[in-house]
Amino acid sequence: MVQKYGGTSVGSVERIEAVADRVARARREGHEVAVVVSAMGHTTDELLALAKAITAEPDARELDALLSTGEQVSAALVAMALQRRGIAAQSFTGWQAGIETEPVHGAARVMEIHAEALEQALQAGTVPVITGFQGIAGGSITTLGRGGSDTTAVAVAAVLKADVCEIYTDVSGVFTTDPRVVKTARKLEHVSYDEMLELANLGAQVLHPRAVENAKQFGVPLVVRSSFSEEEGTWVTETAQGFEQRHVVTGIAFEREVSRIALIGVAVRRHGLAAVFGTLAKNSVNVDVIVQSVVDEAEVDVSFTVKDVDADKALRIVRELRTDLGYTDLVSETGLAKVSIVGAGMISNPGVAAKMFQVLADNDIPVKMVSTSEIKVSCIIPASELDRSVSELHAAFLESAVASVES
Ligand code: ASP
Ligand code: MG
């Protein structure tokens, strides 16, 4: 098995001792274990702040060299704690573990793992303790993006053909929604890869989206659980089971700090859409929800959302394109949020979106934009109404005994 421990799970000497105890127990139970660790506590944030204290725009290669040090500290300490318990253990940095990534800094993808060194360690009865979040590309250290240790763990589990990848964190699993917002939120026993992917992409922080993507691709069963208790966690596998199967909606995810930009009267003949979104992409502005409505044969209105932090950049870009695009008006709005319901059961149950709109309408919550996939419906709403809408939707979709589409 692969056991991954997040930042709070290795946040202090006591926590590292507890991790070593848990690894020791798995070994006593007869498991072969490879460990992946995050940096201790807020180390990565602190390292980032150090870089920002030197320069507002740190060089990407050097930033990765800096941020990757956090995980080396925890890997070495966990290895020591295991050795003190009489367990052979050895730390591995990204390159020592053979984790090769694409040559990109800040959010590299894992390309390949040359696992010989890890396999040799395991064969010799040694527990490899691997730094999460980092790899190597052409002689430079790369990192996988914030939260990327999850992805390291899944990639290692895939290449070692582990039976399970356990993700240890400070919450006891994946919840129907954030328990800080809805007190009645409950832990899910099972969630499917597809649902988890939607939830992770839609703002649930518990797993790195790329980790879920890789777990699905390689069929790695994941379990998310707490390193602070013995509670059963949440399984993430191909299909959901039990309670989750009976409910049309599995979980509610949300995201704050959303901005909307609307271009009124974009000239169709100038290929407006391609120009707008092509230019935004070239400037690394991530666009989320897009709505286009046809005004007449010559004109369309286009509105889209971006994260608040990208709003100024996006506005500057569309203003610069004004003559090219030939739009007549530009409207922008901040202070928005996105609330999403997710569930594989939606595929076979019509009326789910209608019920969501009804719940929001009954509570006088205005819906500004909508986007859907087979297994999710997202609404853009005012941020001030977010907590209330999450609670109401949770009550409507997840607090009744039996799944029902009619309200
Ligand atoms: N330490 C990195 C971060 O804080 C990676 C991780 O913890 O997954 O983002
Ligand atoms: Mg994490």
Coordinates of C-alpha atoms and ligand atoms in Angstrom, one line a residue:
M1 CA 0.0 0.0 0.0
V2 CA 0.9 3.6 -0.4
Q3 CA 0.3 5.9 2.5
K4 CA 0.3 9.7 1.9
Y5 CA 0.5 12.1 4.8
G6 CA -0.5 15.7 4.3
G7 CA 0.9 18.8 6.0
T8 CA -1.0 18.7 9.2
S9 CA -0.4 15.0 9.6
V10 CA 3.4 15.7 9.7
G11 CA 3.0 19.2 11.2
S12 CA 5.1 18.6 14.4
V13 CA 7.4 16.1 16.0
E14 CA 4.4 14.5 17.8
R15 CA 2.5 14.1 14.5
I16 CA 5.6 12.6 12.8
E17 CA 5.9 10.1 15.7
A18 CA 2.2 9.2 15.2
V19 CA 2.8 8.7 11.5
A20 CA 5.7 6.4 12.2
D21 CA 3.5 4.4 14.6
R22 CA 0.8 4.0 11.9
V23 CA 3.4 2.9 9.3
A24 CA 4.8 0.5 11.8
R25 CA 1.4 -0.9 12.5
A26 CA 0.7 -1.5 8.8
R27 CA 4.0 -3.3 8.6
R28 CA 3.2 -5.5 11.5
E29 CA -0.1 -6.4 9.8
G30 CA 2.0 -7.7 6.9
H31 CA 1.6 -4.8 4.4
E32 CA 4.4 -3.7 2.2
V33 CA 4.3 0.1 2.6
A34 CA 5.6 3.1 0.6
V35 CA 5.1 6.5 2.2
V36 CA 4.6 9.8 0.5
V37 CA 4.8 13.0 2.6
S38 CA 3.9 16.7 2.3
A39 CA 5.9 19.5 3.9
M40 CA 5.3 20.1 7.6
G41 CA 2.3 22.4 8.4
H42 CA 2.5 25.7 6.6
T43 CA 6.1 25.3 5.4
T44 CA 5.3 25.7 1.7
D45 CA 3.4 29.0 2.4
E46 CA 6.4 30.2 4.5
L47 CA 8.9 29.4 1.7
L48 CA 6.7 31.1 -0.8
A49 CA 6.6 34.2 1.5
L50 CA 10.4 34.2 1.7
A51 CA 10.7 34.2 -2.1
K52 CA 8.2 37.1 -2.3
A53 CA 10.2 39.0 0.2
I54 CA 13.2 38.8 -2.2
T55 CA 11.3 39.5 -5.4
A56 CA 7.7 39.9 -6.6
E57 CA 8.4 37.7 -9.5
P58 CA 10.7 34.9 -8.5
D59 CA 12.3 32.8 -11.3
A60 CA 10.2 29.7 -11.8
R61 CA 13.1 27.3 -11.6
E62 CA 14.4 28.7 -8.4
L63 CA 11.0 28.9 -6.8
D64 CA 10.6 25.1 -7.4
A65 CA 14.1 24.5 -6.0
L66 CA 13.0 26.4 -2.9
L67 CA 9.5 25.0 -2.4
S68 CA 10.6 21.4 -2.9
T69 CA 12.8 21.6 0.3
G70 CA 9.8 21.4 2.6
E71 CA 9.0 17.9 1.6
Q72 CA 12.7 16.9 2.1
V73 CA 12.5 17.9 5.7
S74 CA 9.5 15.7 6.5
A75 CA 10.7 12.7 4.4
A76 CA 14.0 12.6 6.3
L77 CA 12.3 13.1 9.7
V78 CA 9.7 10.3 9.0
A79 CA 12.5 8.0 7.9
M80 CA 14.4 8.7 11.2
A81 CA 11.3 8.1 13.2
L82 CA 10.8 4.7 11.5
Q83 CA 14.4 3.8 12.0
R84 CA 14.2 4.5 15.7
R85 CA 11.4 2.0 15.8
G86 CA 13.7 -0.6 14.3
I87 CA 12.1 -0.4 10.8
A88 CA 14.4 0.0 7.9
A89 CA 13.5 3.2 6.1
Q90 CA 15.0 5.5 3.6
S91 CA 14.0 9.0 2.3
F92 CA 13.8 9.6 -1.5
T93 CA 13.5 13.0 -3.1
G94 CA 11.7 13.3 -6.4
W95 CA 14.7 12.5 -8.5
Q96 CA 15.9 9.8 -6.3
A97 CA 12.5 8.1 -6.6
G98 CA 12.8 8.5 -10.4
I99 CA 9.8 10.8 -10.8
E100 CA 10.2 12.4 -14.2
T101 CA 7.9 15.3 -15.1
E102 CA 7.3 17.5 -18.1
P103 CA 9.7 20.4 -18.2
V104 CA 7.4 22.9 -16.7
H105 CA 7.7 24.8 -13.4
G106 CA 5.0 25.3 -10.8
A107 CA 2.4 22.8 -12.0
A108 CA 4.2 20.0 -13.9
R109 CA 2.6 16.7 -14.8
V110 CA 4.3 13.4 -13.9
M111 CA 5.4 11.8 -17.2
E112 CA 7.1 8.6 -16.0
I113 CA 8.4 7.0 -12.8
H114 CA 11.6 5.0 -13.1
A115 CA 10.7 2.9 -10.1
E116 CA 13.8 0.6 -9.9
A117 CA 15.2 2.3 -6.8
L118 CA 11.8 2.2 -5.0
E119 CA 11.3 -1.4 -6.0
Q120 CA 14.8 -2.4 -4.8
A121 CA 14.1 -0.7 -1.4
L122 CA 10.8 -2.5 -1.0
Q123 CA 12.4 -5.9 -2.0
A124 CA 15.1 -5.3 0.7
G125 CA 12.3 -4.7 3.2
T126 CA 13.0 -1.0 3.5
V127 CA 10.2 1.5 3.7
P128 CA 10.7 4.2 1.0
V129 CA 9.7 7.6 2.4
I130 CA 9.1 9.8 -0.7
T131 CA 8.9 13.5 -1.0
G132 CA 5.5 14.5 -2.5
F133 CA 4.9 17.4 -4.8
Q134 CA 8.2 17.2 -6.7
G135 CA 9.9 15.6 -9.6
I136 CA 12.8 16.2 -12.0
A137 CA 12.9 17.4 -15.6
G138 CA 16.1 17.7 -17.6
G139 CA 18.3 18.3 -14.5
S140 CA 15.9 20.8 -12.8
I141 CA 13.6 20.2 -9.9
T142 CA 10.0 20.7 -10.8
T143 CA 6.9 20.8 -8.6
L144 CA 3.4 19.6 -9.3
G145 CA 1.3 22.5 -8.2
R146 CA -0.2 23.3 -4.7
G147 CA -1.7 20.2 -3.2
G148 CA 0.4 18.0 -5.6
S149 CA 1.6 15.5 -3.0
D150 CA -1.7 13.6 -3.6
T151 CA -0.7 13.2 -7.2
T152 CA 2.7 11.9 -6.3
A153 CA 1.1 9.3 -4.0
V154 CA -1.3 8.1 -6.8
A155 CA 1.5 8.0 -9.4
V156 CA 3.7 6.0 -7.0
A157 CA 0.8 3.7 -6.2
A158 CA 0.1 3.2 -9.9
V159 CA 3.7 2.3 -10.8
L160 CA 4.2 0.0 -7.8
K161 CA 0.8 -1.6 -8.5
A162 CA -0.3 -0.9 -4.9
D163 CA -3.6 -2.4 -3.8
V164 CA -4.6 0.9 -2.2
C165 CA -3.5 4.5 -1.9
E166 CA -4.4 5.9 1.5
I167 CA -4.6 9.7 1.7
Y168 CA -4.2 10.8 5.3
T169 CA -5.4 14.3 6.2
D170 CA -6.9 16.2 9.1
V171 CA -10.6 15.5 8.1
S172 CA -12.1 12.0 8.3
G173 CA -13.0 11.8 4.7
V174 CA -15.0 13.4 1.8
F175 CA -18.2 15.1 3.1
T176 CA -21.5 15.8 1.4
T177 CA -20.4 19.4 1.7
D178 CA -18.0 21.5 3.8
P179 CA -19.0 20.8 7.5
R180 CA -17.8 24.4 8.3
V181 CA -20.7 25.7 6.3
V182 CA -23.4 23.0 6.9
K183 CA -23.3 21.3 10.3
T184 CA -25.4 18.4 9.1
A185 CA -22.9 17.5 6.3
R186 CA -22.0 13.9 6.6
K187 CA -19.1 11.8 5.6
L188 CA -19.5 9.7 2.4
E189 CA -18.6 6.1 2.5
H190 CA -18.0 5.9 -1.2
V191 CA -17.7 8.3 -4.0
S192 CA -16.9 7.5 -7.7
Y193 CA -13.8 8.8 -9.5
D194 CA -16.0 10.9 -11.7
E195 CA -17.9 12.5 -8.9
M196 CA -14.7 13.1 -6.9
L197 CA -13.2 14.7 -10.0
E198 CA -16.1 17.1 -10.3
L199 CA -16.1 17.8 -6.6
A200 CA -12.3 18.4 -6.6
N201 CA -12.5 20.7 -9.6
L202 CA -15.5 22.5 -8.3
G203 CA -13.7 23.6 -5.1
A204 CA -13.6 20.7 -2.7
Q205 CA -10.1 21.0 -1.3
V206 CA -9.6 17.5 0.0
L207 CA -7.9 16.0 -3.0
H208 CA -5.8 17.4 -5.8
P209 CA -7.9 17.1 -9.0
R210 CA -5.0 15.6 -11.0
A211 CA -4.6 12.9 -8.3
V212 CA -8.2 11.8 -8.9
E213 CA -7.7 11.9 -12.7
N214 CA -4.7 9.6 -12.4
A215 CA -6.4 7.3 -10.0
K216 CA -9.2 6.9 -12.4
Q217 CA -6.8 6.4 -15.4
F218 CA -4.8 3.7 -13.6
G219 CA -7.6 2.2 -11.5
V220 CA -5.9 3.0 -8.2
P221 CA -8.4 2.7 -5.3
L222 CA -8.1 5.7 -3.0
V223 CA -9.2 6.1 0.6
V224 CA -9.3 9.5 2.2
R225 CA -9.0 9.3 6.0
S226 CA -7.8 11.1 9.1
S227 CA -4.4 10.5 10.6
F228 CA -5.8 11.8 13.9
S229 CA -8.3 9.0 14.4
E230 CA -9.1 5.4 13.6
E231 CA -12.3 6.3 11.8
E232 CA -13.1 4.7 8.5
G233 CA -12.5 7.1 5.6
T234 CA -14.1 7.6 2.2
W235 CA -13.4 5.3 -0.6
V236 CA -12.9 6.7 -4.1
T237 CA -13.4 4.0 -6.7
E238 CA -15.0 3.3 -10.0
T239 CA -18.6 3.2 -8.8
A240 CA -20.2 4.5 -5.7
Q241 CA -22.2 2.2 -3.4
G242 CA -24.6 2.2 -0.5
F243 CA -26.2 5.5 0.6
E244 CA -24.6 7.3 -2.2
Q245 CA -26.3 5.1 -4.7
R246 CA -29.7 6.0 -3.4
H247 CA -29.2 9.7 -3.6
V248 CA -29.3 11.5 -6.9
V249 CA -26.9 14.2 -5.6
T250 CA -23.7 13.0 -3.8
G251 CA -22.1 16.2 -2.8
I252 CA -22.3 20.0 -3.0
A253 CA -19.2 21.9 -3.9
F254 CA -18.6 25.7 -4.0
E255 CA -16.1 28.3 -4.8
R256 CA -15.9 31.9 -3.7
E257 CA -14.2 34.9 -5.4
V258 CA -15.7 34.5 -8.8
S259 CA -16.0 37.4 -11.3
R260 CA -18.1 37.7 -14.3
I261 CA -17.3 39.6 -17.5
A262 CA -19.9 40.2 -20.2
L263 CA -19.3 41.4 -23.7
I264 CA -22.4 42.8 -25.3
G265 CA -22.8 42.7 -29.1
V266 CA -19.8 40.8 -30.2
A267 CA -19.6 40.7 -34.1
V268 CA -20.0 37.2 -35.3
R269 CA -18.2 37.7 -38.6
R270 CA -15.0 38.5 -36.7
H271 CA -14.7 35.1 -35.0
G272 CA -15.2 36.9 -31.7
L273 CA -15.4 33.9 -29.5
A274 CA -12.2 32.3 -30.7
A275 CA -10.3 35.6 -30.4
V276 CA -11.4 36.3 -26.9
F277 CA -10.8 32.9 -25.4
G278 CA -7.7 32.3 -27.4
T279 CA -6.1 35.4 -26.1
L280 CA -7.2 34.7 -22.5
A281 CA -5.7 31.3 -22.7
K282 CA -2.4 32.6 -24.2
N283 CA -2.2 34.8 -21.2
S284 CA -2.9 31.9 -18.8
V285 CA -6.3 33.3 -17.7
N286 CA -8.4 30.3 -16.7
V287 CA -12.0 30.8 -17.9
D288 CA -14.7 28.8 -16.1
V289 CA -18.4 29.2 -17.0
I290 CA -19.1 30.5 -20.5
V291 CA -22.5 31.6 -21.7
Q292 CA -23.2 32.8 -25.2
S293 CA -26.6 34.1 -26.4
V294 CA -27.4 34.9 -29.9
V295 CA -28.8 38.5 -30.4
D296 CA -29.3 38.2 -34.2
E297 CA -27.4 36.9 -37.1
A298 CA -24.6 39.4 -36.8
E299 CA -24.2 39.6 -33.0
V300 CA -23.8 37.5 -29.9
D301 CA -23.5 38.4 -26.2
V302 CA -20.8 36.5 -24.4
S303 CA -20.3 36.3 -20.7
F304 CA -17.8 34.2 -18.8
T305 CA -16.4 33.8 -15.3
V306 CA -12.8 34.0 -14.0
K307 CA -11.3 33.9 -10.5
D308 CA -11.3 37.3 -8.8
V309 CA -7.5 37.4 -8.9
D310 CA -7.6 37.1 -12.7
A311 CA -10.4 39.6 -13.3
D312 CA -8.2 42.7 -13.9
K313 CA -6.0 40.9 -16.3
A314 CA -9.0 39.5 -18.2
L315 CA -10.6 42.9 -18.4
R316 CA -7.4 44.5 -19.7
I317 CA -7.2 41.8 -22.4
V318 CA -10.8 42.2 -23.6
R319 CA -10.5 46.0 -23.5
E320 CA -7.4 45.8 -25.7
L321 CA -9.3 43.6 -28.2
R322 CA -12.3 45.9 -28.3
T323 CA -11.7 47.1 -31.9
D324 CA -10.9 43.6 -33.1
L325 CA -13.9 42.1 -31.5
G326 CA -16.3 44.9 -32.3
Y327 CA -18.4 44.6 -29.1
T328 CA -20.6 47.5 -28.1
D329 CA -20.5 47.2 -24.3
L330 CA -18.5 45.6 -21.5
V331 CA -19.9 44.8 -18.1
S332 CA -18.0 43.3 -15.2
E333 CA -19.1 42.1 -11.8
T334 CA -17.2 40.8 -8.8
G335 CA -18.5 39.4 -5.5
L336 CA -19.9 36.2 -7.1
A337 CA -19.6 32.6 -6.1
K338 CA -20.3 29.2 -7.7
V339 CA -22.4 26.5 -6.1
S340 CA -22.5 23.1 -7.7
I341 CA -24.4 19.9 -7.1
V342 CA -22.7 16.7 -8.1
G343 CA -23.9 13.1 -8.5
A344 CA -23.6 10.2 -10.9
G345 CA -27.3 9.5 -10.3
M346 CA -28.2 12.6 -12.3
I347 CA -27.6 10.8 -15.6
S348 CA -30.7 8.8 -15.1
N349 CA -32.9 11.2 -13.2
P350 CA -34.4 14.1 -15.1
G351 CA -35.5 17.2 -13.2
V352 CA -32.4 17.6 -11.0
A353 CA -31.5 21.0 -12.4
A354 CA -35.1 22.1 -12.2
K355 CA -35.2 21.2 -8.5
M356 CA -32.0 23.1 -7.9
F357 CA -33.4 26.3 -9.6
Q358 CA -36.6 25.8 -7.6
V359 CA -34.7 25.7 -4.3
L360 CA -32.7 28.8 -5.2
A361 CA -35.8 30.6 -6.4
D362 CA -37.8 29.7 -3.2
N363 CA -35.0 31.4 -1.3
D364 CA -34.9 34.5 -3.5
I365 CA -31.3 33.6 -4.6
P366 CA -30.7 35.0 -8.1
V367 CA -29.0 32.7 -10.6
K368 CA -26.7 34.7 -12.9
M369 CA -25.3 31.8 -15.0
V370 CA -25.6 28.1 -15.2
S371 CA -23.3 25.3 -16.5
T372 CA -23.9 21.6 -16.5
S373 CA -22.2 18.3 -17.3
E374 CA -23.7 14.8 -17.1
I375 CA -23.1 14.6 -13.4
K376 CA -23.2 18.2 -12.2
V377 CA -25.1 21.5 -12.3
S378 CA -23.3 24.7 -11.3
C379 CA -24.9 28.1 -10.6
I380 CA -23.2 31.4 -10.4
I381 CA -24.9 33.4 -7.6
P382 CA -24.0 36.4 -5.4
A383 CA -21.2 35.5 -2.9
S384 CA -23.3 36.9 -0.1
E385 CA -25.9 34.2 -0.7
L386 CA -23.5 31.3 -0.9
D387 CA -23.6 29.8 2.6
R388 CA -27.4 30.0 2.6
S389 CA -27.7 28.4 -0.8
V390 CA -25.4 25.6 0.2
S391 CA -27.4 24.9 3.3
E392 CA -30.7 25.0 1.4
L393 CA -29.5 22.7 -1.3
H394 CA -28.0 20.3 1.2
A395 CA -31.3 20.1 3.0
A396 CA -33.2 19.6 -0.2
F397 CA -31.0 17.0 -1.9
L398 CA -29.1 15.3 0.9
E399 CA -31.1 15.3 4.1
S400 CA -34.2 13.3 3.0
A401 CA -34.1 9.6 3.5
V402 CA -34.7 8.6 -0.1
A403 CA -33.5 10.3 -3.3
S404 CA -36.3 12.3 -4.8
V405 CA -36.4 14.7 -7.6
E406 CA -39.7 16.3 -6.8
S407 CA -39.6 18.8 -4.0
Ligands
ASP1 N1 3.4 21.1 0.2 C1 2.7 21.3 -1.0 C2 1.6 22.4 -0.8 O1 1.5 22.9 0.3 C3 2.2 20.1 -1.6 C4 1.2 19.4 -0.8 O2 1.1 19.5 0.4 O3 0.4 18.6 -1.4 O4 0.9 22.7 -1.7
MG2 MG -3.8 18.5 0.2

